[in-house]
Amino acid sequence: MNAGSKLAFLATFIAAAGCTVLMTVTTQFRVLLEASAALVNSETLIVMAVLGQIVLAVVTVLIASIVAQVAFRQAVDELRRDIALRRLVGSRRRDERRRLFGGFSATGAVGAAAGWAAGAILGAIVGLVLRQQRAEWHGVAIPWVDPVALIPAAAIVLGALAAAWGASRRVLQIAPAEAVRTAVQDEDLGAGRRRPLAWTLVVTGSAVLLASLAGGFLTPLAVLPGVLGGALSVLGIVALATPLTQGLLRLAAPAARKSTELSIALGSLQRSPKRTGGIAIALMVGVAVVTMFSVAGETALIAMDRAAGGDGMSETQREFLGEIAAQFMTVIALAVGGASLIAVFGFVSTMQMSVASRTREIGLLRLVGMSVRRAKRTVLIEAALIGALALASGFVLGLVYGWFGASMMFGSYPGMGVLMPAVPWLLPVLLAVATLAVALGAGYPASRRAGRIRALEAVAVA
């Protein structure tokens, strides 16, 4: 199993495990809320829990599908020369595509199945811990495994199949002549045809999101079409990753004139737009997910406090509600961490693959006098540029989606009024530090690999 397939397995495993835990724990919370004498009029909170369960599952499935697509594409690039050799000795393109699709599909299915099993075990353990939190819960019969969790696991498998089918199409672009040369063009065939569809997804999804935001003042069920709108818009943004990242990189052009390394790094990112977009989108998804759930969670806590005050709850009941919310947010935070970890692994893996695919380019720079230290520094600057790009775009997207989600779910509650997005003050600082650490951490092994490339390799792979 190559690095791309390992990443896809890891993505489907973590996503399925996270979805299973979330679905199970949310169901357990719902059962415990229904059995809680200290909390009256909990029907609305139960509805919110169910809607939150759906939103979290959809987001996790979407992340897994995106990262699986990036991983399978990377796997094809890693196997490119082997496939070209097979083509050279008579293998047909369709046979190679069928072989890769079967292997990729098995990877996604096994990863999702193993993740579901691990999530079921972890969900049962969490249930045992939850039931011990209050004396009135000790005798409550809670579900140890939620059968509904099979639905997101199946959706993850379907997403992996779709990602595998799309990635296997790249086999059709591999010519037998590539068996005797290493340099591969960074071209995205069919991008021109996909771009109008991508913009259609963004516009349609945004329109559905805005309509759902307005509907949130009438019913919390407006979050359901809102999830659909968010998914459509995100898919469109992912499809537009290449032109969007190139547009943002142009903003750094004035600063690049003051530094040779920055200029070389920026030029490398701009010369390989497809590769740059793939690397950036992996990290952007992680930043957006953390921001979205942080903003949604903070805004939801404010909304629940307002709802408790306007619903005639006593101080004891409000404290109990806060305790329940805090416990549930802890579970969400762990799930978000797992989802973000998928994106981080994707970023690290694609950075490594990026250097491997640029052996000739780096060798040529060494040939004209670039030192090992400057070659390493250039790769680190590339990673930092992508990290900054992903941080800015992911934070904005996460802020908007998180605020919209909380407003849809709580806007219809009596006396709620207009909810403003609540951003934890430490969030931007922590995101900036974490993103920089991930970017440099991923760039360091890639830079060491770049430093080992000799000048003669530029001629050897020509």
Short mmCIF file of N, CA, C and O in Angstrom, two decimals, residues 124-175:
data_model
loop_
_atom_site.label_atom_id
_atom_site.label_comp_id
_atom_site.label_asym_id
_atom_site.label_seq_id
_atom_site.Cartn_x
_atom_site.Cartn_y
_atom_site.Cartn_z
N ALA A 124 -19.53 3.10 23.23
CA ALA A 124 -20.02 2.35 24.39
C ALA A 124 -19.27 2.76 25.65
O ALA A 124 -19.87 2.90 26.74
N ILE A 125 -17.97 2.99 25.53
CA ILE A 125 -17.18 3.42 26.70
C ILE A 125 -17.63 4.80 27.16
O ILE A 125 -17.80 5.05 28.37
N VAL A 126 -17.85 5.72 26.21
CA VAL A 126 -18.33 7.06 26.56
C VAL A 126 -19.69 6.98 27.25
O VAL A 126 -19.96 7.70 28.22
N GLY A 127 -20.55 6.08 26.76
CA GLY A 127 -21.85 5.91 27.39
C GLY A 127 -21.76 5.48 28.84
O GLY A 127 -22.51 5.96 29.69
N LEU A 128 -20.83 4.56 29.12
CA LEU A 128 -20.62 4.14 30.50
C LEU A 128 -20.19 5.30 31.39
O LEU A 128 -20.66 5.45 32.53
N VAL A 129 -19.31 6.14 30.86
CA VAL A 129 -18.83 7.29 31.64
C VAL A 129 -19.95 8.30 31.84
O VAL A 129 -20.14 8.83 32.94
N LEU A 130 -20.74 8.56 30.80
CA LEU A 130 -21.82 9.53 30.90
C LEU A 130 -22.85 9.13 31.95
O LEU A 130 -23.34 9.96 32.72
N ARG A 131 -23.17 7.86 31.98
CA ARG A 131 -24.24 7.41 32.87
C ARG A 131 -23.85 7.55 34.34
O ARG A 131 -24.72 7.56 35.22
N GLN A 132 -22.57 7.68 34.60
CA GLN A 132 -22.11 7.82 35.99
C GLN A 132 -22.04 9.28 36.44
O GLN A 132 -21.71 9.55 37.60
N GLN A 133 -22.36 10.21 35.53
CA GLN A 133 -22.21 11.62 35.86
C GLN A 133 -23.24 12.12 36.86
O GLN A 133 -22.97 13.02 37.66
N ARG A 134 -24.45 11.57 36.81
CA ARG A 134 -25.53 12.01 37.71
C ARG A 134 -26.23 10.78 38.28
O ARG A 134 -26.41 9.77 37.59
N ALA A 135 -26.66 10.89 39.52
CA ALA A 135 -27.30 9.75 40.20
C ALA A 135 -28.57 9.32 39.47
O ALA A 135 -28.87 8.12 39.39
N GLU A 136 -29.34 10.28 38.94
CA GLU A 136 -30.62 9.94 38.27
C GLU A 136 -30.41 9.22 36.95
O GLU A 136 -31.36 8.69 36.36
N TRP A 137 -29.16 9.20 36.43
CA TRP A 137 -28.89 8.52 35.16
C TRP A 137 -28.43 7.08 35.35
O TRP A 137 -28.32 6.35 34.36
N HIS A 138 -28.14 6.68 36.58
CA HIS A 138 -27.54 5.36 36.79
C HIS A 138 -28.41 4.23 36.26
O HIS A 138 -27.88 3.23 35.74
N GLY A 139 -29.70 4.36 36.39
CA GLY A 139 -30.56 3.27 35.95
C GLY A 139 -31.14 3.45 34.57
O GLY A 139 -31.97 2.64 34.11
N VAL A 140 -30.74 4.51 33.84
CA VAL A 140 -31.30 4.79 32.51
C VAL A 140 -30.67 3.84 31.49
O VAL A 140 -29.46 3.66 31.44
N ALA A 141 -31.54 3.23 30.69
CA ALA A 141 -31.06 2.33 29.64
C ALA A 141 -30.70 3.16 28.41
O ALA A 141 -31.57 3.74 27.77
N ILE A 142 -29.41 3.24 28.12
CA ILE A 142 -28.98 4.02 26.96
C ILE A 142 -28.44 3.07 25.90
O ILE A 142 -27.95 1.98 26.21
N PRO A 143 -28.53 3.45 24.62
CA PRO A 143 -28.02 2.57 23.56
C PRO A 143 -26.49 2.56 23.55
O PRO A 143 -25.86 3.61 23.53
N TRP A 144 -25.91 1.38 23.62
CA TRP A 144 -24.46 1.28 23.60
C TRP A 144 -23.91 1.48 22.19
O TRP A 144 -22.82 2.01 22.00
N VAL A 145 -24.65 1.03 21.21
CA VAL A 145 -24.29 1.22 19.80
C VAL A 145 -25.52 1.71 19.07
O VAL A 145 -26.60 1.11 19.19
N ASP A 146 -25.39 2.81 18.34
CA ASP A 146 -26.51 3.37 17.60
C ASP A 146 -26.50 2.80 16.18
O ASP A 146 -25.59 3.08 15.40
N PRO A 147 -27.50 1.97 15.81
CA PRO A 147 -27.52 1.40 14.44
C PRO A 147 -27.55 2.48 13.36
O PRO A 147 -27.09 2.25 12.24
N VAL A 148 -28.08 3.66 13.70
CA VAL A 148 -28.15 4.74 12.72
C VAL A 148 -26.75 5.16 12.28
O VAL A 148 -26.56 5.72 11.19
N ALA A 149 -25.73 4.88 13.12
CA ALA A 149 -24.36 5.24 12.77
C ALA A 149 -23.86 4.49 11.54
O ALA A 149 -22.85 4.87 10.95
N LEU A 150 -24.57 3.43 11.16
CA LEU A 150 -24.20 2.72 9.93
C LEU A 150 -24.44 3.59 8.70
O LEU A 150 -23.78 3.39 7.66
N ILE A 151 -25.36 4.55 8.80
CA ILE A 151 -25.68 5.40 7.63
C ILE A 151 -24.49 6.26 7.23
O ILE A 151 -24.08 6.25 6.07
N PRO A 152 -23.90 7.06 8.16
CA PRO A 152 -22.71 7.82 7.75
C PRO A 152 -21.54 6.94 7.35
O PRO A 152 -20.76 7.31 6.46
N ALA A 153 -21.40 5.77 7.98
CA ALA A 153 -20.32 4.86 7.57
C ALA A 153 -20.51 4.41 6.13
O ALA A 153 -19.55 4.37 5.34
N ALA A 154 -21.77 4.10 5.77
CA ALA A 154 -22.06 3.73 4.38
C ALA A 154 -21.83 4.92 3.44
O ALA A 154 -21.33 4.75 2.32
N ALA A 155 -22.19 6.13 3.91
CA ALA A 155 -21.96 7.32 3.09
C ALA A 155 -20.47 7.55 2.86
O ALA A 155 -20.05 7.99 1.78
N ILE A 156 -19.65 7.26 3.88
CA ILE A 156 -18.20 7.41 3.73
C ILE A 156 -17.67 6.42 2.68
O ILE A 156 -16.82 6.75 1.87
N VAL A 157 -18.22 5.21 2.70
CA VAL A 157 -17.82 4.22 1.69
C VAL A 157 -18.19 4.72 0.29
O VAL A 157 -17.39 4.65 -0.65
N LEU A 158 -19.41 5.25 0.14
CA LEU A 158 -19.85 5.77 -1.16
C LEU A 158 -18.97 6.95 -1.59
O LEU A 158 -18.61 7.07 -2.77
N GLY A 159 -18.63 7.82 -0.62
CA GLY A 159 -17.75 8.94 -0.94
C GLY A 159 -16.38 8.46 -1.39
O GLY A 159 -15.78 9.02 -2.32
N ALA A 160 -15.86 7.42 -0.73
CA ALA A 160 -14.57 6.86 -1.12
C ALA A 160 -14.64 6.23 -2.51
O ALA A 160 -13.70 6.34 -3.30
N LEU A 161 -15.77 5.57 -2.81
CA LEU A 161 -15.95 4.99 -4.14
C LEU A 161 -15.96 6.07 -5.22
O LEU A 161 -15.34 5.92 -6.28
N ALA A 162 -16.67 7.18 -4.93
CA ALA A 162 -16.70 8.28 -5.89
C ALA A 162 -15.31 8.88 -6.06
O ALA A 162 -14.89 9.20 -7.19
N ALA A 163 -14.57 9.03 -4.95
CA ALA A 163 -13.21 9.56 -5.03
C ALA A 163 -12.30 8.61 -5.81
O ALA A 163 -11.46 9.04 -6.61
N ALA A 164 -12.47 7.31 -5.58
CA ALA A 164 -11.66 6.32 -6.29
C ALA A 164 -11.95 6.33 -7.79
O ALA A 164 -11.04 6.25 -8.62
N TRP A 165 -13.23 6.46 -8.13
CA TRP A 165 -13.61 6.49 -9.55
C TRP A 165 -13.02 7.74 -10.23
O TRP A 165 -12.48 7.65 -11.34
N GLY A 166 -13.13 8.89 -9.56
CA GLY A 166 -12.58 10.11 -10.14
C GLY A 166 -11.06 10.05 -10.27
O GLY A 166 -10.50 10.47 -11.29
N ALA A 167 -10.38 9.53 -9.24
CA ALA A 167 -8.92 9.44 -9.30
C ALA A 167 -8.45 8.44 -10.35
O ALA A 167 -7.43 8.66 -11.02
N SER A 168 -9.20 7.36 -10.52
CA SER A 168 -8.79 6.35 -11.50
C SER A 168 -8.87 6.87 -12.92
O SER A 168 -8.23 6.33 -13.83
N ARG A 169 -9.64 7.94 -13.14
CA ARG A 169 -9.70 8.53 -14.48
C ARG A 169 -8.35 9.09 -14.91
O ARG A 169 -8.06 9.20 -16.11
N ARG A 170 -7.50 9.44 -13.94
CA ARG A 170 -6.18 9.98 -14.27
C ARG A 170 -5.32 8.96 -15.00
O ARG A 170 -4.36 9.33 -15.69
N VAL A 171 -5.66 7.68 -14.84
CA VAL A 171 -4.91 6.63 -15.54
C VAL A 171 -5.04 6.81 -17.04
O VAL A 171 -4.09 6.52 -17.81
N LEU A 172 -6.18 7.29 -17.49
CA LEU A 172 -6.41 7.46 -18.93
C LEU A 172 -5.49 8.50 -19.54
O LEU A 172 -5.33 8.56 -20.76
N GLN A 173 -4.87 9.35 -18.71
CA GLN A 173 -3.98 10.41 -19.20
C GLN A 173 -2.52 9.95 -19.27
O GLN A 173 -1.67 10.68 -19.78
N ILE A 174 -2.22 8.75 -18.75
CA ILE A 174 -0.83 8.29 -18.67
C ILE A 174 -0.43 7.61 -19.98
O ILE A 174 -1.08 6.65 -20.42
N ALA A 175 0.63 8.11 -20.58
CA ALA A 175 1.12 7.55 -21.84
C ALA A 175 2.25 6.57 -21.57
O ALA A 175 3.00 6.73 -20.60
#
